[in-house]
Tab-separated table of C-alpha atoms in Angstrom:
chain	number	residue	atom	x	y	z
A	1	MET	CA	0.000	0.000	0.000
A	2	MET	CA	1.156	3.542	-0.681
A	3	ASN	CA	0.883	5.609	2.481
A	4	GLY	CA	-1.432	2.886	3.778
A	5	ARG	CA	-4.023	3.417	1.029
A	6	ARG	CA	-5.376	1.036	-1.581
A	7	LEU	CA	-5.208	3.000	-4.811
A	8	ARG	CA	-7.326	2.802	-7.946
A	9	ILE	CA	-4.859	2.653	-10.843
A	10	VAL	CA	-5.958	2.807	-14.490
A	11	LEU	CA	-3.610	1.814	-17.339
A	12	PRO	CA	-4.880	2.965	-20.751
A	13	GLY	CA	-3.078	0.980	-23.436
A	14	GLY	CA	-1.697	-1.327	-20.747
A	15	SER	CA	-2.159	-4.679	-22.494
A	16	GLY	CA	1.425	-4.883	-23.778
A	17	GLN	CA	4.467	-6.329	-22.061
A	18	VAL	CA	5.227	-3.312	-19.856
A	19	GLY	CA	1.559	-2.779	-19.019
A	20	ARG	CA	1.082	-6.369	-17.883
A	21	MET	CA	4.223	-6.175	-15.777
A	22	LEU	CA	2.982	-2.986	-14.084
A	23	ALA	CA	-0.536	-4.363	-13.618
A	24	GLU	CA	0.895	-7.411	-11.863
A	25	PHE	CA	3.271	-5.264	-9.781
A	26	PHE	CA	0.538	-2.958	-8.458
A	27	GLN	CA	-2.046	-5.739	-8.094
A	28	GLU	CA	0.357	-7.727	-5.897
A	29	ARG	CA	0.689	-4.662	-3.666
A	30	GLY	CA	-3.034	-4.619	-3.004
A	31	HIS	CA	-4.116	-1.871	-5.391
A	32	HIS	CA	-7.151	-2.039	-7.685
A	33	VAL	CA	-5.892	-2.159	-11.279
A	34	THR	CA	-7.886	-1.550	-14.443
A	35	VAL	CA	-6.349	-1.959	-17.903
A	36	LEU	CA	-7.998	-0.162	-20.824
A	37	THR	CA	-7.434	-2.301	-23.894
A	38	ARG	CA	-8.674	-2.664	-27.452
A	39	GLY	CA	-9.056	-6.403	-26.891
A	40	PRO	CA	-10.052	-7.344	-23.333
A	41	TYR	CA	-8.347	-10.512	-22.068
A	42	THR	CA	-8.518	-12.775	-19.029
A	43	ALA	CA	-6.347	-11.459	-16.204
A	44	PRO	CA	-6.313	-11.167	-12.397
A	45	TRP	CA	-7.071	-7.447	-12.833
A	46	GLN	CA	-10.013	-5.687	-14.442
A	47	THR	CA	-9.917	-5.096	-18.207
A	48	VAL	CA	-12.211	-2.629	-19.980
A	49	HIS	CA	-12.558	-1.983	-23.714
A	50	TRP	CA	-11.466	1.297	-25.272
A	51	ASP	CA	-10.388	2.199	-28.807
A	52	GLY	CA	-8.061	5.084	-27.888
A	53	MET	CA	-9.975	7.386	-30.222
A	54	HIS	CA	-13.405	8.018	-28.727
A	55	ALA	CA	-14.874	8.573	-25.284
A	56	GLY	CA	-17.062	5.730	-24.067
A	57	PRO	CA	-18.073	3.756	-20.974
A	58	TRP	CA	-14.348	3.405	-20.134
A	59	VAL	CA	-14.347	7.039	-19.001
A	60	GLU	CA	-16.078	5.916	-15.789
A	61	THR	CA	-12.941	3.992	-14.748
A	62	LEU	CA	-11.018	7.293	-14.511
A	63	GLU	CA	-13.677	9.118	-12.481
A	64	GLY	CA	-12.402	9.071	-8.913
A	65	ALA	CA	-9.276	7.058	-9.801
A	66	ASP	CA	-6.007	7.875	-8.040
A	67	VAL	CA	-3.536	7.180	-10.854
A	68	CYS	CA	-3.532	7.056	-14.666
A	69	ILE	CA	-0.560	5.385	-16.359
A	70	HIS	CA	-0.890	5.811	-20.126
A	71	LEU	CA	1.160	3.421	-22.284
A	72	SER	CA	-0.463	3.512	-25.750
A	73	GLY	CA	1.747	3.398	-28.830
A	74	LYS	CA	2.629	1.144	-31.734
A	75	SER	CA	5.963	-0.619	-31.186
A	76	VAL	CA	8.984	1.207	-32.638
A	77	ASN	CA	10.359	-2.205	-33.638
A	78	CYS	CA	9.327	-1.708	-37.269
A	79	ARG	CA	10.509	-0.086	-40.510
A	80	TYR	CA	9.752	3.639	-40.629
A	81	THR	CA	7.678	3.502	-43.795
A	82	ALA	CA	5.114	6.221	-44.447
A	83	LYS	CA	2.339	3.896	-43.249
A	84	ASN	CA	4.194	2.935	-40.075
A	85	ARG	CA	5.177	6.534	-39.342
A	86	ARG	CA	1.522	7.526	-39.437
A	87	ALA	CA	0.624	4.612	-37.137
A	88	LEU	CA	3.488	5.412	-34.733
A	89	TYR	CA	2.367	9.047	-34.588
A	90	ASP	CA	-1.383	8.541	-34.372
A	91	SER	CA	-1.175	5.743	-31.781
A	92	ARG	CA	0.649	8.117	-29.412
A	93	ILE	CA	-0.706	11.596	-30.085
A	94	GLY	CA	-4.364	10.637	-30.553
A	95	PRO	CA	-4.942	8.721	-27.288
A	96	THR	CA	-2.914	11.299	-25.330
A	97	ARG	CA	-5.106	14.153	-26.579
A	98	LEU	CA	-8.234	12.089	-25.935
A	99	LEU	CA	-7.180	11.476	-22.328
A	100	ASN	CA	-6.488	15.199	-21.899
A	101	GLN	CA	-10.043	15.997	-22.989
A	102	VAL	CA	-11.538	13.327	-20.750
A	103	ILE	CA	-9.455	14.027	-17.624
A	104	ALA	CA	-9.964	17.795	-17.913
A	105	GLY	CA	-13.728	17.203	-17.819
A	106	LEU	CA	-13.953	14.767	-14.888
A	107	ALA	CA	-15.545	15.767	-11.611
A	108	GLU	CA	-12.904	13.739	-9.710
A	109	PRO	CA	-9.894	13.304	-12.011
A	110	PRO	CA	-6.851	11.167	-11.124
A	111	ARG	CA	-4.398	12.930	-8.820
A	112	VAL	CA	-1.467	11.941	-11.018
A	113	TRP	CA	-1.077	11.002	-14.689
A	114	LEU	CA	2.100	9.250	-15.805
A	115	ASN	CA	2.413	9.314	-19.601
A	116	ALA	CA	4.810	7.207	-21.640
A	117	SER	CA	7.613	9.001	-23.468
A	118	THR	CA	11.131	7.950	-24.418
A	119	ALA	CA	14.732	8.912	-23.721
A	120	THR	CA	15.263	8.869	-27.492
A	121	ILE	CA	14.317	12.558	-27.335
A	122	TYR	CA	17.946	13.344	-26.389
A	123	ARG	CA	20.672	13.739	-28.993
A	124	HIS	CA	23.159	11.056	-29.980
A	125	ALA	CA	25.597	11.415	-27.078
A	126	LEU	CA	29.099	9.961	-26.793
A	127	ASP	CA	30.673	12.936	-25.047
A	128	ARG	CA	28.580	13.434	-21.910
A	129	GLU	CA	25.564	12.343	-19.921
A	130	MET	CA	22.058	13.693	-20.541
A	131	ASP	CA	19.835	14.460	-17.563
A	132	GLU	CA	16.578	16.428	-17.426
A	133	ALA	CA	18.285	19.723	-16.514
A	134	THR	CA	21.221	19.771	-18.942
A	135	GLY	CA	20.327	17.178	-21.564
A	136	GLU	CA	20.174	18.388	-25.166
A	137	ILE	CA	17.159	17.520	-27.276
A	138	GLY	CA	18.183	15.725	-30.459
A	139	GLY	CA	17.587	16.537	-34.107
A	140	HIS	CA	20.098	17.212	-36.897
A	141	GLU	CA	23.093	16.876	-34.538
A	142	MET	CA	26.535	15.829	-35.767
A	143	ILE	CA	27.120	12.145	-35.046
A	144	SER	CA	30.624	12.107	-36.527
A	145	ALA	CA	33.080	14.650	-37.916
A	146	ARG	CA	31.352	14.681	-41.318
A	147	ARG	CA	27.908	13.240	-40.762
A	148	ARG	CA	24.684	14.558	-39.293
A	149	ALA	CA	22.017	12.390	-37.683
A	150	PRO	CA	20.013	10.447	-40.290
A	151	GLU	CA	16.608	11.766	-41.283
A	152	LYS	CA	14.864	8.852	-39.553
A	153	TRP	CA	16.577	9.696	-36.253
A	154	ASN	CA	15.396	13.295	-36.621
A	155	TRP	CA	11.851	12.104	-37.296
A	156	THR	CA	11.856	9.995	-34.126
A	157	VAL	CA	12.959	12.974	-32.018
A	158	GLN	CA	10.210	15.131	-33.546
A	159	LEU	CA	7.659	12.413	-32.795
A	160	VAL	CA	8.636	12.417	-29.115
A	161	LYS	CA	8.598	16.232	-28.960
A	162	ASP	CA	5.090	16.290	-30.434
A	163	TRP	CA	4.016	13.506	-28.066
A	164	GLU	CA	5.136	15.401	-24.973
A	165	ALA	CA	3.658	18.638	-26.342
A	166	ALA	CA	0.285	16.884	-26.767
A	167	PHE	CA	0.551	15.619	-23.182
A	168	PHE	CA	1.188	19.026	-21.636
A	169	GLU	CA	-0.928	21.183	-23.989
A	170	THR	CA	-4.186	20.895	-22.024
A	171	PRO	CA	-4.215	22.298	-18.469
A	172	THR	CA	-5.291	19.759	-15.831
A	173	PRO	CA	-4.832	21.744	-12.597
A	174	ARG	CA	-6.111	18.921	-10.395
A	175	THR	CA	-3.975	16.253	-12.059
A	176	ARG	CA	-0.182	16.205	-11.745
A	177	LYS	CA	1.530	15.188	-15.004
A	178	VAL	CA	4.787	13.271	-15.420
A	179	ALA	CA	6.319	12.406	-18.828
A	180	LEU	CA	8.215	9.112	-18.510
A	181	ARG	CA	11.349	9.461	-20.665
A	182	THR	CA	12.063	5.750	-20.612
A	183	SER	CA	15.213	3.945	-21.718
A	184	LEU	CA	15.319	0.245	-22.697
A	185	VAL	CA	13.444	-1.736	-20.027
A	186	PHE	CA	14.956	-5.212	-19.718
A	187	SER	CA	12.616	-8.032	-18.739
A	188	PRO	CA	13.158	-11.854	-18.698
A	189	THR	CA	10.225	-12.447	-21.048
A	190	PRO	CA	9.996	-13.570	-24.690
A	191	GLY	CA	9.914	-10.686	-27.158
A	192	ASN	CA	11.677	-8.241	-24.848
A	193	ILE	CA	14.948	-6.601	-25.938
A	194	PHE	CA	16.662	-8.738	-23.276
A	195	ALA	CA	15.427	-11.886	-25.031
A	196	VAL	CA	16.602	-10.610	-28.429
A	197	LEU	CA	20.121	-9.766	-27.223
A	198	SER	CA	20.288	-12.959	-25.161
A	199	ASN	CA	19.488	-15.095	-28.190
A	200	LEU	CA	22.338	-13.423	-30.070
A	201	ALA	CA	24.709	-14.064	-27.168
A	202	ARG	CA	23.679	-17.690	-26.668
A	203	PHE	CA	24.165	-18.513	-30.348
A	204	GLY	CA	27.605	-16.907	-30.562
A	205	LEU	CA	26.431	-13.716	-32.275
A	206	GLY	CA	26.531	-11.451	-29.223
A	207	GLY	CA	29.638	-9.473	-30.035
A	208	THR	CA	30.076	-5.723	-30.403
A	209	GLN	CA	27.356	-4.034	-32.469
A	210	GLY	CA	28.522	-1.229	-34.724
A	211	ASN	CA	31.764	0.232	-33.389
A	212	GLY	CA	30.645	-0.614	-29.836
A	213	ARG	CA	31.283	2.894	-28.534
A	214	GLN	CA	27.624	3.951	-28.601
A	215	TYR	CA	26.121	4.146	-25.115
A	216	VAL	CA	23.152	2.051	-24.058
A	217	SER	CA	20.722	3.414	-21.464
A	218	TRP	CA	18.832	0.602	-19.794
A	219	MET	CA	16.684	-0.244	-16.768
A	220	HIS	CA	15.807	-3.482	-14.992
A	221	GLU	CA	12.032	-4.013	-14.989
A	222	ALA	CA	12.003	-4.180	-11.179
A	223	ASP	CA	13.474	-0.683	-10.933
A	224	TYR	CA	11.119	0.601	-13.626
A	225	ALA	CA	8.056	-0.494	-11.640
A	226	ARG	CA	9.546	0.767	-8.365
A	227	ALA	CA	10.343	4.120	-9.998
A	228	LEU	CA	6.718	4.573	-11.087
A	229	GLU	CA	5.611	3.734	-7.545
A	230	PHE	CA	8.085	6.372	-6.294
A	231	LEU	CA	6.726	8.990	-8.715
A	232	ILE	CA	3.175	8.312	-7.590
A	233	GLU	CA	4.168	8.788	-3.958
A	234	HIS	CA	6.244	11.942	-4.473
A	235	GLU	CA	3.781	14.715	-5.207
A	236	GLU	CA	6.540	17.262	-5.882
A	237	MET	CA	7.584	15.378	-9.038
A	238	ASP	CA	6.064	16.586	-12.295
A	239	GLY	CA	7.183	17.290	-15.861
A	240	PRO	CA	9.737	15.112	-17.700
A	241	VAL	CA	11.546	12.423	-15.687
A	242	ASN	CA	14.283	10.143	-17.069
A	243	LEU	CA	13.776	6.445	-16.374
A	244	ALA	CA	17.180	4.822	-16.769
A	245	ALA	CA	19.752	3.130	-14.565
A	246	PRO	CA	22.470	5.539	-13.345
A	247	GLU	CA	25.222	3.579	-15.130
A	248	PRO	CA	24.759	3.714	-18.937
A	249	LEU	CA	27.577	1.888	-20.656
A	250	PRO	CA	29.037	1.388	-24.142
A	251	ASN	CA	27.509	-1.347	-26.267
A	252	ARG	CA	30.819	-3.241	-26.237
A	253	GLU	CA	30.712	-3.519	-22.420
A	254	LEU	CA	27.000	-4.270	-22.301
A	255	MET	CA	27.351	-7.229	-24.672
A	256	ALA	CA	30.464	-8.515	-22.875
A	257	ALA	CA	28.631	-8.555	-19.526
A	258	LEU	CA	25.624	-10.250	-21.109
A	259	ARG	CA	27.829	-12.969	-22.598
A	260	GLU	CA	29.437	-13.477	-19.193
A	261	ALA	CA	26.018	-13.800	-17.550
A	262	TRP	CA	25.136	-16.520	-20.069
A	263	ASP	CA	28.607	-18.091	-19.692
A	264	VAL	CA	29.352	-17.645	-23.391
A	265	PRO	CA	33.031	-16.720	-23.920
A	266	ASN	CA	32.907	-15.146	-27.379
A	267	GLY	CA	30.536	-13.466	-29.787
A	268	LEU	CA	30.844	-12.473	-33.418
A	269	PRO	CA	30.781	-8.684	-33.917
A	270	ALA	CA	28.204	-7.023	-36.169
A	271	PRO	CA	29.562	-3.963	-38.045
A	272	ALA	CA	27.141	-1.137	-38.822
A	273	PRO	CA	26.571	-2.179	-42.485
A	274	LEU	CA	25.657	-5.687	-41.335
A	275	ILE	CA	23.267	-4.266	-38.730
A	276	ALA	CA	21.625	-2.122	-41.412
A	277	LEU	CA	21.221	-5.197	-43.641
A	278	GLY	CA	19.901	-7.313	-40.795
A	279	ALA	CA	17.472	-4.595	-39.732
A	280	PHE	CA	16.101	-4.486	-43.274
A	281	PHE	CA	15.357	-8.215	-43.276
A	282	LEU	CA	13.988	-8.132	-39.714
A	283	ARG	CA	11.724	-5.209	-40.676
A	284	THR	CA	13.147	-2.885	-38.035
A	285	GLU	CA	15.491	0.128	-37.864
A	286	PRO	CA	19.254	0.185	-37.080
A	287	GLU	CA	18.712	3.313	-34.955
A	288	LEU	CA	17.515	1.059	-32.130
A	289	VAL	CA	21.074	-0.312	-31.855
A	290	LEU	CA	23.356	2.395	-33.270
A	291	LYS	CA	22.105	5.625	-31.665
A	292	SER	CA	24.111	6.494	-28.551
A	293	ARG	CA	21.808	7.086	-25.580
A	294	ARG	CA	23.723	8.270	-22.509
A	295	VAL	CA	20.819	9.150	-20.243
A	296	MET	CA	21.016	9.859	-16.511
A	297	PRO	CA	18.082	9.698	-14.035
A	298	GLY	CA	19.000	13.049	-12.497
A	299	ARG	CA	15.644	13.869	-10.952
A	300	LEU	CA	15.063	10.395	-9.493
A	301	LEU	CA	18.486	10.396	-7.856
A	302	LYS	CA	18.056	13.915	-6.489
A	303	ALA	CA	14.678	12.938	-5.004
A	304	GLY	CA	16.266	9.987	-3.214
A	305	PHE	CA	15.235	7.006	-5.338
A	306	GLU	CA	17.493	4.005	-4.699
A	307	PHE	CA	18.080	1.589	-7.552
A	308	GLN	CA	18.034	-2.115	-6.826
A	309	PHE	CA	20.086	-2.694	-10.000
A	310	PRO	CA	22.222	0.394	-10.691
A	311	GLU	CA	24.897	-1.538	-12.640
A	312	TRP	CA	24.432	-3.728	-15.700
A	313	PRO	CA	26.492	-6.847	-14.790
A	314	ALA	CA	24.357	-7.528	-11.682
A	315	ALA	CA	21.164	-6.757	-13.602
A	316	ALA	CA	22.176	-9.089	-16.430
A	317	ALA	CA	22.982	-11.876	-13.969
A	318	ASP	CA	19.595	-11.481	-12.283
A	319	LEU	CA	17.706	-11.434	-15.591
A	320	VAL	CA	19.518	-14.565	-16.801
A	321	ARG	CA	18.725	-16.310	-13.504
A	322	GLN	CA	15.030	-15.433	-13.873
A	323	TRP	CA	15.034	-16.590	-17.500
A	324	ARG	CA	16.485	-19.959	-16.534
A	325	GLU	CA	13.919	-20.379	-13.748
A	326	ARG	CA	10.976	-19.722	-16.053
A	327	PRO	CA	8.487	-22.640	-16.311
C-alpha cells in the first residue's frame, strides 16, 4: 500500500508487455488495477474496452481514480515507412489528446497522470551524460566529424517532442503530469529486448554491435516499476523524468557482460553495415542499436530514489537467472 491506502490505478493501453508487468506489480501490492485495452483478455485485474480514439463507458474507470498510467503506442520495432510513421504518430498523439479531454472534464480526475515518453528525445551522445536539466534535445546533430544524424533519427525525435507537447498542452490543474522518458526496459520475457540480445549471445552472435562505442541506457524491470511507484508517492515530481539506470555503458561492455552472464566466452561482432542489412530483413530500424543514448536519471536520484540494479552486470545476472527459472 502507498501511504497505507489502496489506490485505484488505471492503465490505458496497458495490455502490452510493460503494461502487464505494471498491472501485476501494483495488483500484488493490493491496489485495484484496471487496464484499458482494445481487446479485453482474461487477467487477475479488471480489463475494460477502449479504442483510444473516442470517449465511451471506459471514461467511468477514470472518475475518482487515483492514478492514470498511459502506455499507448505502436511498437517502434518496425521499418519507418510512411504507413508505419503515421501509425506510430497517431497511436501516441491521438490517445494522449483524448485522455487530456476526458481528464480535464472529470468531476474527480486522477491525482497523477504518468504518460509514456522515451529517452530517445535526447541527442546522440558519446561525449557526456544527458539528464533532465542539462540534456540536449536531439535533431540534426553531428554524429561524426562529417555526418549529421540520419533523417529517420530526426523524425523519431520530432515524434517524441510532439508527443510530450500533446501531453502538456491541455491544463489539468487537479492532475499532476509526469512524462516518462524511458530507456530500454529489460525483462526476462519472450519478445523483450533482453530476449533478443540474449538469443544473439547464446548462439555466438553477441559481439560488439557497430563500433561498440555507442552508449546504451537501460533499466531493470524491477526498478522501472519501483520508480513509477516512487513517482506516484512523491507529489513534488512533475514534468519530464528520465527512467534509466544511473550507469549507462558502451555497447561493447554491455554485450560482454551479457555474454558473461550466459557463460558464453565469445561473440561475433556485427559492423554497422551488417546491422543495417539485418534490420532491413527483420523489418526494423538500425537506430535502435546504433544511436548512442547516454541518459542519466538526475531527478530520481536527487529525489532519493534508490536503484536495486544500478549496474548492468548484476542486472544481467539477475535477468539470466530469472530466465532460466521460467516454467
